[in-house]
C-alpha cells in the first residue's frame, strides 16, 4: 500500500448504508484517482470521504455511469460532507458523463472549496469507458439538448464559484 500512486475504483450501485471506516487511514502516497461512479448521494459521499483520506492527490478523474433511465438520487437532499477535507495538492479534476446530476454538482462545489491550488476543471457530458488502467475510450456522443443543458448547469452551479486562477473547460 505504501507504493501505490494511482488507483481506479468503481461505484456502480447506489450504496444503501455507507460505511466510511475504510477511509479512517490516510493514504499519503496516492497521487492519481480514477473513479467510475453511479451518481447517487451515498456514492458521492464515499468519494468525498476517499478524498479526505488522500490529502496529497494531484489528479482526480470522475466518470459518471451512463444514464440507465433510473434515477439514483433524490432531489433536495441535505448532505453532511466530511469535515476537514483539505486537498492542497489537487491541481486537476476531469469529469466525464456529466448530466447535471445534483449529487455530482454538490460534490464538485465541495471539492472546489477544499482545493485552493486547483488549476484545471474540465467537464464533459460525453460518457467514457475505462478499457484498462488509465485508458479511457469515448462511448457515445450526447444529444445537443442534453449537452447544452449540462453545460449551462455547469457554468451556473460550478463555474461561478471558481476562483479566476482555475481554468474551466466544457468539452
PDB file of N, CA and C in Angstrom, residues 61-135:
ATOM      1  N   UNK A  61     -10.097  11.952 -11.599  1.00  0.00           N
ATOM      2  CA  UNK A  61     -10.942  11.754 -12.766  1.00  0.00           C
ATOM      3  C   UNK A  61     -12.210  11.051 -12.310  1.00  0.00           C
ATOM      4  N   UNK A  62     -13.352  11.689 -12.576  1.00  0.00           N
ATOM      5  CA  UNK A  62     -14.662  11.123 -12.252  1.00  0.00           C
ATOM      6  C   UNK A  62     -15.397  10.838 -13.550  1.00  0.00           C
ATOM      7  N   UNK A  63     -15.833   9.613 -13.734  1.00  0.00           N
ATOM      8  CA  UNK A  63     -16.658   9.245 -14.880  1.00  0.00           C
ATOM      9  C   UNK A  63     -18.007   8.789 -14.339  1.00  0.00           C
ATOM     10  N   UNK A  64     -19.046   9.471 -14.772  1.00  0.00           N
ATOM     11  CA  UNK A  64     -20.389   9.102 -14.352  1.00  0.00           C
ATOM     12  C   UNK A  64     -20.889   7.955 -15.227  1.00  0.00           C
ATOM     13  N   UNK A  65     -21.561   7.024 -14.613  1.00  0.00           N
ATOM     14  CA  UNK A  65     -22.121   5.911 -15.366  1.00  0.00           C
ATOM     15  C   UNK A  65     -23.201   6.436 -16.300  1.00  0.00           C
ATOM     16  N   UNK A  66     -23.300   5.863 -17.476  1.00  0.00           N
ATOM     17  CA  UNK A  66     -24.310   6.266 -18.450  1.00  0.00           C
ATOM     18  C   UNK A  66     -25.698   6.156 -17.846  1.00  0.00           C
ATOM     19  N   UNK A  67     -26.538   7.099 -18.196  1.00  0.00           N
ATOM     20  CA  UNK A  67     -27.897   7.150 -17.686  1.00  0.00           C
ATOM     21  C   UNK A  67     -28.650   5.915 -18.127  1.00  0.00           C
ATOM     22  N   UNK A  68     -29.246   5.206 -17.175  1.00  0.00           N
ATOM     23  CA  UNK A  68     -29.937   3.964 -17.487  1.00  0.00           C
ATOM     24  C   UNK A  68     -31.450   4.122 -17.448  1.00  0.00           C
ATOM     25  N   UNK A  69     -31.940   5.347 -17.294  1.00  0.00           N
ATOM     26  CA  UNK A  69     -33.380   5.548 -17.220  1.00  0.00           C
ATOM     27  C   UNK A  69     -33.897   5.546 -15.797  1.00  0.00           C
ATOM     28  N   UNK A  70     -33.089   5.120 -14.870  1.00  0.00           N
ATOM     29  CA  UNK A  70     -33.494   5.064 -13.468  1.00  0.00           C
ATOM     30  C   UNK A  70     -32.736   6.128 -12.699  1.00  0.00           C
ATOM     31  N   UNK A  71     -33.470   6.914 -11.919  1.00  0.00           N
ATOM     32  CA  UNK A  71     -32.832   7.978 -11.142  1.00  0.00           C
ATOM     33  C   UNK A  71     -32.320   7.392  -9.836  1.00  0.00           C
ATOM     34  N   UNK A  72     -31.034   7.584  -9.571  1.00  0.00           N
ATOM     35  CA  UNK A  72     -30.416   7.007  -8.380  1.00  0.00           C
ATOM     36  C   UNK A  72     -30.163   8.033  -7.298  1.00  0.00           C
ATOM     37  N   UNK A  73     -30.751   9.206  -7.437  1.00  0.00           N
ATOM     38  CA  UNK A  73     -30.572  10.218  -6.397  1.00  0.00           C
ATOM     39  C   UNK A  73     -31.899  10.922  -6.147  1.00  0.00           C
ATOM     40  N   UNK A  74     -32.055  11.402  -4.939  1.00  0.00           N
ATOM     41  CA  UNK A  74     -33.243  12.152  -4.563  1.00  0.00           C
ATOM     42  C   UNK A  74     -32.969  13.633  -4.757  1.00  0.00           C
ATOM     43  N   UNK A  75     -33.992  14.388  -5.011  1.00  0.00           N
ATOM     44  CA  UNK A  75     -33.848  15.832  -5.165  1.00  0.00           C
ATOM     45  C   UNK A  75     -33.904  16.495  -3.787  1.00  0.00           C
ATOM     46  N   UNK A  76     -33.286  17.662  -3.670  1.00  0.00           N
ATOM     47  CA  UNK A  76     -33.336  18.499  -2.461  1.00  0.00           C
ATOM     48  C   UNK A  76     -32.923  17.757  -1.200  1.00  0.00           C
ATOM     49  N   UNK A  77     -31.826  17.069  -1.247  1.00  0.00           N
ATOM     50  CA  UNK A  77     -31.308  16.334  -0.097  1.00  0.00           C
ATOM     51  C   UNK A  77     -30.236  17.174   0.577  1.00  0.00           C
ATOM     52  N   UNK A  78     -30.263  17.235   1.894  1.00  0.00           N
ATOM     53  CA  UNK A  78     -29.223  17.924   2.659  1.00  0.00           C
ATOM     54  C   UNK A  78     -28.159  16.894   3.023  1.00  0.00           C
ATOM     55  N   UNK A  79     -26.954  17.119   2.552  1.00  0.00           N
ATOM     56  CA  UNK A  79     -25.867  16.170   2.757  1.00  0.00           C
ATOM     57  C   UNK A  79     -24.862  16.766   3.726  1.00  0.00           C
ATOM     58  N   UNK A  80     -24.398  15.957   4.648  1.00  0.00           N
ATOM     59  CA  UNK A  80     -23.339  16.382   5.570  1.00  0.00           C
ATOM     60  C   UNK A  80     -22.012  15.898   5.006  1.00  0.00           C
ATOM     61  N   UNK A  81     -21.270  16.825   4.398  1.00  0.00           N
ATOM     62  CA  UNK A  81     -19.981  16.476   3.828  1.00  0.00           C
ATOM     63  C   UNK A  81     -18.980  16.268   4.946  1.00  0.00           C
ATOM     64  N   UNK A  82     -17.982  15.432   4.736  1.00  0.00           N
ATOM     65  CA  UNK A  82     -16.987  15.208   5.793  1.00  0.00           C
ATOM     66  C   UNK A  82     -16.257  16.508   6.125  1.00  0.00           C
ATOM     67  N   UNK A  83     -15.966  16.671   7.395  1.00  0.00           N
ATOM     68  CA  UNK A  83     -15.257  17.870   7.835  1.00  0.00           C
ATOM     69  C   UNK A  83     -13.758  17.677   7.664  1.00  0.00           C
ATOM     70  N   UNK A  84     -13.087  18.758   7.413  1.00  0.00           N
ATOM     71  CA  UNK A  84     -11.632  18.713   7.356  1.00  0.00           C
ATOM     72  C   UNK A  84     -11.048  18.208   6.050  1.00  0.00           C
ATOM     73  N   UNK A  85     -11.806  18.269   4.962  1.00  0.00           N
ATOM     74  CA  UNK A  85     -11.214  17.897   3.674  1.00  0.00           C
ATOM     75  C   UNK A  85     -10.259  19.012   3.263  1.00  0.00           C
ATOM     76  N   UNK A  86      -9.025  18.647   3.061  1.00  0.00           N
ATOM     77  CA  UNK A  86      -8.022  19.608   2.615  1.00  0.00           C
ATOM     78  C   UNK A  86      -7.258  18.974   1.464  1.00  0.00           C
ATOM     79  N   UNK A  87      -7.490  19.481   0.279  1.00  0.00           N
ATOM     80  CA  UNK A  87      -6.863  18.950  -0.926  1.00  0.00           C
ATOM     81  C   UNK A  87      -5.892  19.987  -1.483  1.00  0.00           C
ATOM     82  N   UNK A  88      -4.879  20.307  -0.701  1.00  0.00           N
ATOM     83  CA  UNK A  88      -3.914  21.345  -1.058  1.00  0.00           C
ATOM     84  C   UNK A  88      -3.163  21.035  -2.343  1.00  0.00           C
ATOM     85  N   UNK A  89      -2.967  19.774  -2.656  1.00  0.00           N
ATOM     86  CA  UNK A  89      -2.171  19.377  -3.824  1.00  0.00           C
ATOM     87  C   UNK A  89      -3.015  19.130  -5.073  1.00  0.00           C
ATOM     88  N   UNK A  90      -4.326  19.085  -4.942  1.00  0.00           N
ATOM     89  CA  UNK A  90      -5.192  18.780  -6.090  1.00  0.00           C
ATOM     90  C   UNK A  90      -5.095  19.894  -7.120  1.00  0.00           C
ATOM     91  N   UNK A  91      -4.684  19.535  -8.350  1.00  0.00           N
ATOM     92  CA  UNK A  91      -4.494  20.511  -9.417  1.00  0.00           C
ATOM     93  C   UNK A  91      -5.472  20.322 -10.577  1.00  0.00           C
ATOM     94  N   UNK A  92      -5.960  19.088 -10.779  1.00  0.00           N
ATOM     95  CA  UNK A  92      -6.757  18.786 -11.959  1.00  0.00           C
ATOM     96  C   UNK A  92      -7.945  17.900 -11.594  1.00  0.00           C
ATOM     97  N   UNK A  93      -9.134  18.322 -12.037  1.00  0.00           N
ATOM     98  CA  UNK A  93     -10.339  17.494 -11.909  1.00  0.00           C
ATOM     99  C   UNK A  93     -10.921  17.349 -13.304  1.00  0.00           C
ATOM    100  N   UNK A  94     -11.109  16.089 -13.729  1.00  0.00           N
ATOM    101  CA  UNK A  94     -11.738  15.772 -15.009  1.00  0.00           C
ATOM    102  C   UNK A  94     -13.048  15.055 -14.715  1.00  0.00           C
ATOM    103  N   UNK A  95     -14.132  15.525 -15.297  1.00  0.00           N
ATOM    104  CA  UNK A  95     -15.437  14.909 -15.074  1.00  0.00           C
ATOM    105  C   UNK A  95     -16.013  14.519 -16.423  1.00  0.00           C
ATOM    106  N   UNK A  96     -16.348  13.250 -16.589  1.00  0.00           N
ATOM    107  CA  UNK A  96     -16.968  12.757 -17.818  1.00  0.00           C
ATOM    108  C   UNK A  96     -18.361  12.236 -17.531  1.00  0.00           C
ATOM    109  N   UNK A  97     -19.227  12.274 -18.530  1.00  0.00           N
ATOM    110  CA  UNK A  97     -20.592  11.794 -18.358  1.00  0.00           C
ATOM    111  C   UNK A  97     -21.440  12.714 -17.506  1.00  0.00           C
ATOM    112  N   UNK A  98     -21.060  13.983 -17.449  1.00  0.00           N
ATOM    113  CA  UNK A  98     -21.779  14.951 -16.617  1.00  0.00           C
ATOM    114  C   UNK A  98     -23.134  15.246 -17.244  1.00  0.00           C
ATOM    115  N   UNK A  99     -24.192  15.012 -16.472  1.00  0.00           N
ATOM    116  CA  UNK A  99     -25.555  15.267 -16.942  1.00  0.00           C
ATOM    117  C   UNK A  99     -26.312  16.136 -15.947  1.00  0.00           C
ATOM    118  N   UNK A 100     -25.586  16.979 -15.223  1.00  0.00           N
ATOM    119  CA  UNK A 100     -26.155  17.920 -14.256  1.00  0.00           C
ATOM    120  C   UNK A 100     -26.876  17.212 -13.115  1.00  0.00           C
ATOM    121  N   UNK A 101     -26.327  16.093 -12.664  1.00  0.00           N
ATOM    122  CA  UNK A 101     -26.904  15.373 -11.542  1.00  0.00           C
ATOM    123  C   UNK A 101     -26.616  16.142 -10.250  1.00  0.00           C
ATOM    124  N   UNK A 102     -27.638  16.395  -9.420  1.00  0.00           N
ATOM    125  CA  UNK A 102     -27.415  17.157  -8.181  1.00  0.00           C
ATOM    126  C   UNK A 102     -26.298  16.611  -7.288  1.00  0.00           C
ATOM    127  N   UNK A 103     -26.158  15.284  -7.097  1.00  0.00           N
ATOM    128  CA  UNK A 103     -25.048  14.822  -6.252  1.00  0.00           C
ATOM    129  C   UNK A 103     -23.676  15.197  -6.807  1.00  0.00           C
ATOM    130  N   UNK A 104     -23.519  15.139  -8.114  1.00  0.00           N
ATOM    131  CA  UNK A 104     -22.227  15.455  -8.730  1.00  0.00           C
ATOM    132  C   UNK A 104     -21.937  16.948  -8.623  1.00  0.00           C
ATOM    133  N   UNK A 105     -22.951  17.766  -8.839  1.00  0.00           N
ATOM    134  CA  UNK A 105     -22.775  19.216  -8.713  1.00  0.00           C
ATOM    135  C   UNK A 105     -22.322  19.572  -7.306  1.00  0.00           C
ATOM    136  N   UNK A 106     -22.991  19.033  -6.304  1.00  0.00           N
ATOM    137  CA  UNK A 106     -22.635  19.336  -4.917  1.00  0.00           C
ATOM    138  C   UNK A 106     -21.241  18.819  -4.570  1.00  0.00           C
ATOM    139  N   UNK A 107     -20.887  17.637  -5.075  1.00  0.00           N
ATOM    140  CA  UNK A 107     -19.542  17.120  -4.835  1.00  0.00           C
ATOM    141  C   UNK A 107     -18.501  18.053  -5.436  1.00  0.00           C
ATOM    142  N   UNK A 108     -18.713  18.514  -6.660  1.00  0.00           N
ATOM    143  CA  UNK A 108     -17.748  19.406  -7.299  1.00  0.00           C
ATOM    144  C   UNK A 108     -17.627  20.737  -6.565  1.00  0.00           C
ATOM    145  N   UNK A 109     -18.739  21.265  -6.087  1.00  0.00           N
ATOM    146  CA  UNK A 109     -18.696  22.504  -5.303  1.00  0.00           C
ATOM    147  C   UNK A 109     -17.887  22.280  -4.025  1.00  0.00           C
ATOM    148  N   UNK A 110     -18.097  21.146  -3.367  1.00  0.00           N
ATOM    149  CA  UNK A 110     -17.345  20.800  -2.158  1.00  0.00           C
ATOM    150  C   UNK A 110     -15.851  20.689  -2.462  1.00  0.00           C
ATOM    151  N   UNK A 111     -15.503  20.023  -3.560  1.00  0.00           N
ATOM    152  CA  UNK A 111     -14.094  19.826  -3.906  1.00  0.00           C
ATOM    153  C   UNK A 111     -13.403  21.127  -4.279  1.00  0.00           C
ATOM    154  N   UNK A 112     -14.104  21.984  -5.004  1.00  0.00           N
ATOM    155  CA  UNK A 112     -13.528  23.282  -5.382  1.00  0.00           C
ATOM    156  C   UNK A 112     -13.205  24.093  -4.132  1.00  0.00           C
ATOM    157  N   UNK A 113     -14.070  24.023  -3.133  1.00  0.00           N
ATOM    158  CA  UNK A 113     -13.816  24.737  -1.881  1.00  0.00           C
ATOM    159  C   UNK A 113     -12.668  24.147  -1.077  1.00  0.00           C
ATOM    160  N   UNK A 114     -12.411  22.851  -1.251  1.00  0.00           N
ATOM    161  CA  UNK A 114     -11.361  22.182  -0.481  1.00  0.00           C
ATOM    162  C   UNK A 114     -10.012  22.176  -1.191  1.00  0.00           C
ATOM    163  N   UNK A 115      -9.966  22.652  -2.445  1.00  0.00           N
ATOM    164  CA  UNK A 115      -8.736  22.582  -3.233  1.00  0.00           C
ATOM    165  C   UNK A 115      -8.281  23.977  -3.650  1.00  0.00           C
ATOM    166  N   UNK A 116      -7.592  24.683  -2.767  1.00  0.00           N
ATOM    167  CA  UNK A 116      -7.168  26.046  -3.099  1.00  0.00           C
ATOM    168  C   UNK A 116      -6.140  26.113  -4.227  1.00  0.00           C
ATOM    169  N   UNK A 117      -5.448  25.018  -4.502  1.00  0.00           N
ATOM    170  CA  UNK A 117      -4.436  25.007  -5.556  1.00  0.00           C
ATOM    171  C   UNK A 117      -4.949  24.477  -6.884  1.00  0.00           C
ATOM    172  N   UNK A 118      -6.253  24.309  -7.009  1.00  0.00           N
ATOM    173  CA  UNK A 118      -6.832  23.763  -8.238  1.00  0.00           C
ATOM    174  C   UNK A 118      -6.482  24.661  -9.423  1.00  0.00           C
ATOM    175  N   UNK A 119      -6.011  24.054 -10.517  1.00  0.00           N
ATOM    176  CA  UNK A 119      -5.626  24.793 -11.716  1.00  0.00           C
ATOM    177  C   UNK A 119      -6.576  24.539 -12.890  1.00  0.00           C
ATOM    178  N   UNK A 120      -7.102  23.308 -13.009  1.00  0.00           N
ATOM    179  CA  UNK A 120      -7.938  22.938 -14.147  1.00  0.00           C
ATOM    180  C   UNK A 120      -9.155  22.148 -13.690  1.00  0.00           C
ATOM    181  N   UNK A 121     -10.315  22.493 -14.233  1.00  0.00           N
ATOM    182  CA  UNK A 121     -11.538  21.722 -14.051  1.00  0.00           C
ATOM    183  C   UNK A 121     -12.156  21.558 -15.435  1.00  0.00           C
ATOM    184  N   UNK A 122     -12.254  20.319 -15.877  1.00  0.00           N
ATOM    185  CA  UNK A 122     -12.817  20.023 -17.190  1.00  0.00           C
ATOM    186  C   UNK A 122     -14.057  19.163 -17.008  1.00  0.00           C
ATOM    187  N   UNK A 123     -15.153  19.602 -17.616  1.00  0.00           N
ATOM    188  CA  UNK A 123     -16.426  18.884 -17.539  1.00  0.00           C
ATOM    189  C   UNK A 123     -16.846  18.512 -18.951  1.00  0.00           C
ATOM    190  N   UNK A 124     -17.194  17.242 -19.130  1.00  0.00           N
ATOM    191  CA  UNK A 124     -17.551  16.713 -20.432  1.00  0.00           C
ATOM    192  C   UNK A 124     -18.845  15.904 -20.286  1.00  0.00           C
ATOM    193  N   UNK A 125     -19.892  16.215 -21.055  1.00  0.00           N
ATOM    194  CA  UNK A 125     -21.124  15.435 -20.951  1.00  0.00           C
ATOM    195  C   UNK A 125     -21.044  14.071 -21.638  1.00  0.00           C
ATOM    196  N   UNK A 126     -20.000  13.815 -22.398  1.00  0.00           N
ATOM    197  CA  UNK A 126     -19.857  12.528 -23.082  1.00  0.00           C
ATOM    198  C   UNK A 126     -19.415  11.455 -22.096  1.00  0.00           C
ATOM    199  N   UNK A 127     -19.948  10.275 -22.291  1.00  0.00           N
ATOM    200  CA  UNK A 127     -19.589   9.144 -21.446  1.00  0.00           C
ATOM    201  C   UNK A 127     -18.320   8.486 -21.969  1.00  0.00           C
ATOM    202  N   UNK A 128     -17.514   8.008 -21.057  1.00  0.00           N
ATOM    203  CA  UNK A 128     -16.295   7.289 -21.400  1.00  0.00           C
ATOM    204  C   UNK A 128     -16.305   5.949 -20.673  1.00  0.00           C
ATOM    205  N   UNK A 129     -15.597   5.005 -21.210  1.00  0.00           N
ATOM    206  CA  UNK A 129     -15.496   3.681 -20.617  1.00  0.00           C
ATOM    207  C   UNK A 129     -14.029   3.394 -20.339  1.00  0.00           C
ATOM    208  N   UNK A 130     -13.741   2.888 -19.164  1.00  0.00           N
ATOM    209  CA  UNK A 130     -12.377   2.502 -18.823  1.00  0.00           C
ATOM    210  C   UNK A 130     -12.095   1.158 -19.485  1.00  0.00           C
ATOM    211  N   UNK A 131     -11.149   1.123 -20.406  1.00  0.00           N
ATOM    212  CA  UNK A 131     -10.803  -0.117 -21.103  1.00  0.00           C
ATOM    213  C   UNK A 131      -9.733  -0.894 -20.344  1.00  0.00           C
ATOM    214  N   UNK A 132      -8.760  -0.200 -19.827  1.00  0.00           N
ATOM    215  CA  UNK A 132      -7.753  -0.790 -18.955  1.00  0.00           C
ATOM    216  C   UNK A 132      -7.131   0.359 -18.168  1.00  0.00           C
ATOM    217  N   UNK A 133      -6.328   0.061 -17.219  1.00  0.00           N
ATOM    218  CA  UNK A 133      -5.784   1.065 -16.307  1.00  0.00           C
ATOM    219  C   UNK A 133      -5.267   2.298 -17.049  1.00  0.00           C
ATOM    220  N   UNK A 134      -5.946   3.416 -16.865  1.00  0.00           N
ATOM    221  CA  UNK A 134      -5.505   4.673 -17.444  1.00  0.00           C
ATOM    222  C   UNK A 134      -5.945   4.935 -18.870  1.00  0.00           C
ATOM    223  N   UNK A 135      -6.616   3.987 -19.532  1.00  0.00           N
ATOM    224  CA  UNK A 135      -7.050   4.156 -20.912  1.00  0.00           C
ATOM    225  C   UNK A 135      -8.574   4.279 -20.947  1.00  0.00           C
TER     226      UNK A 135
END
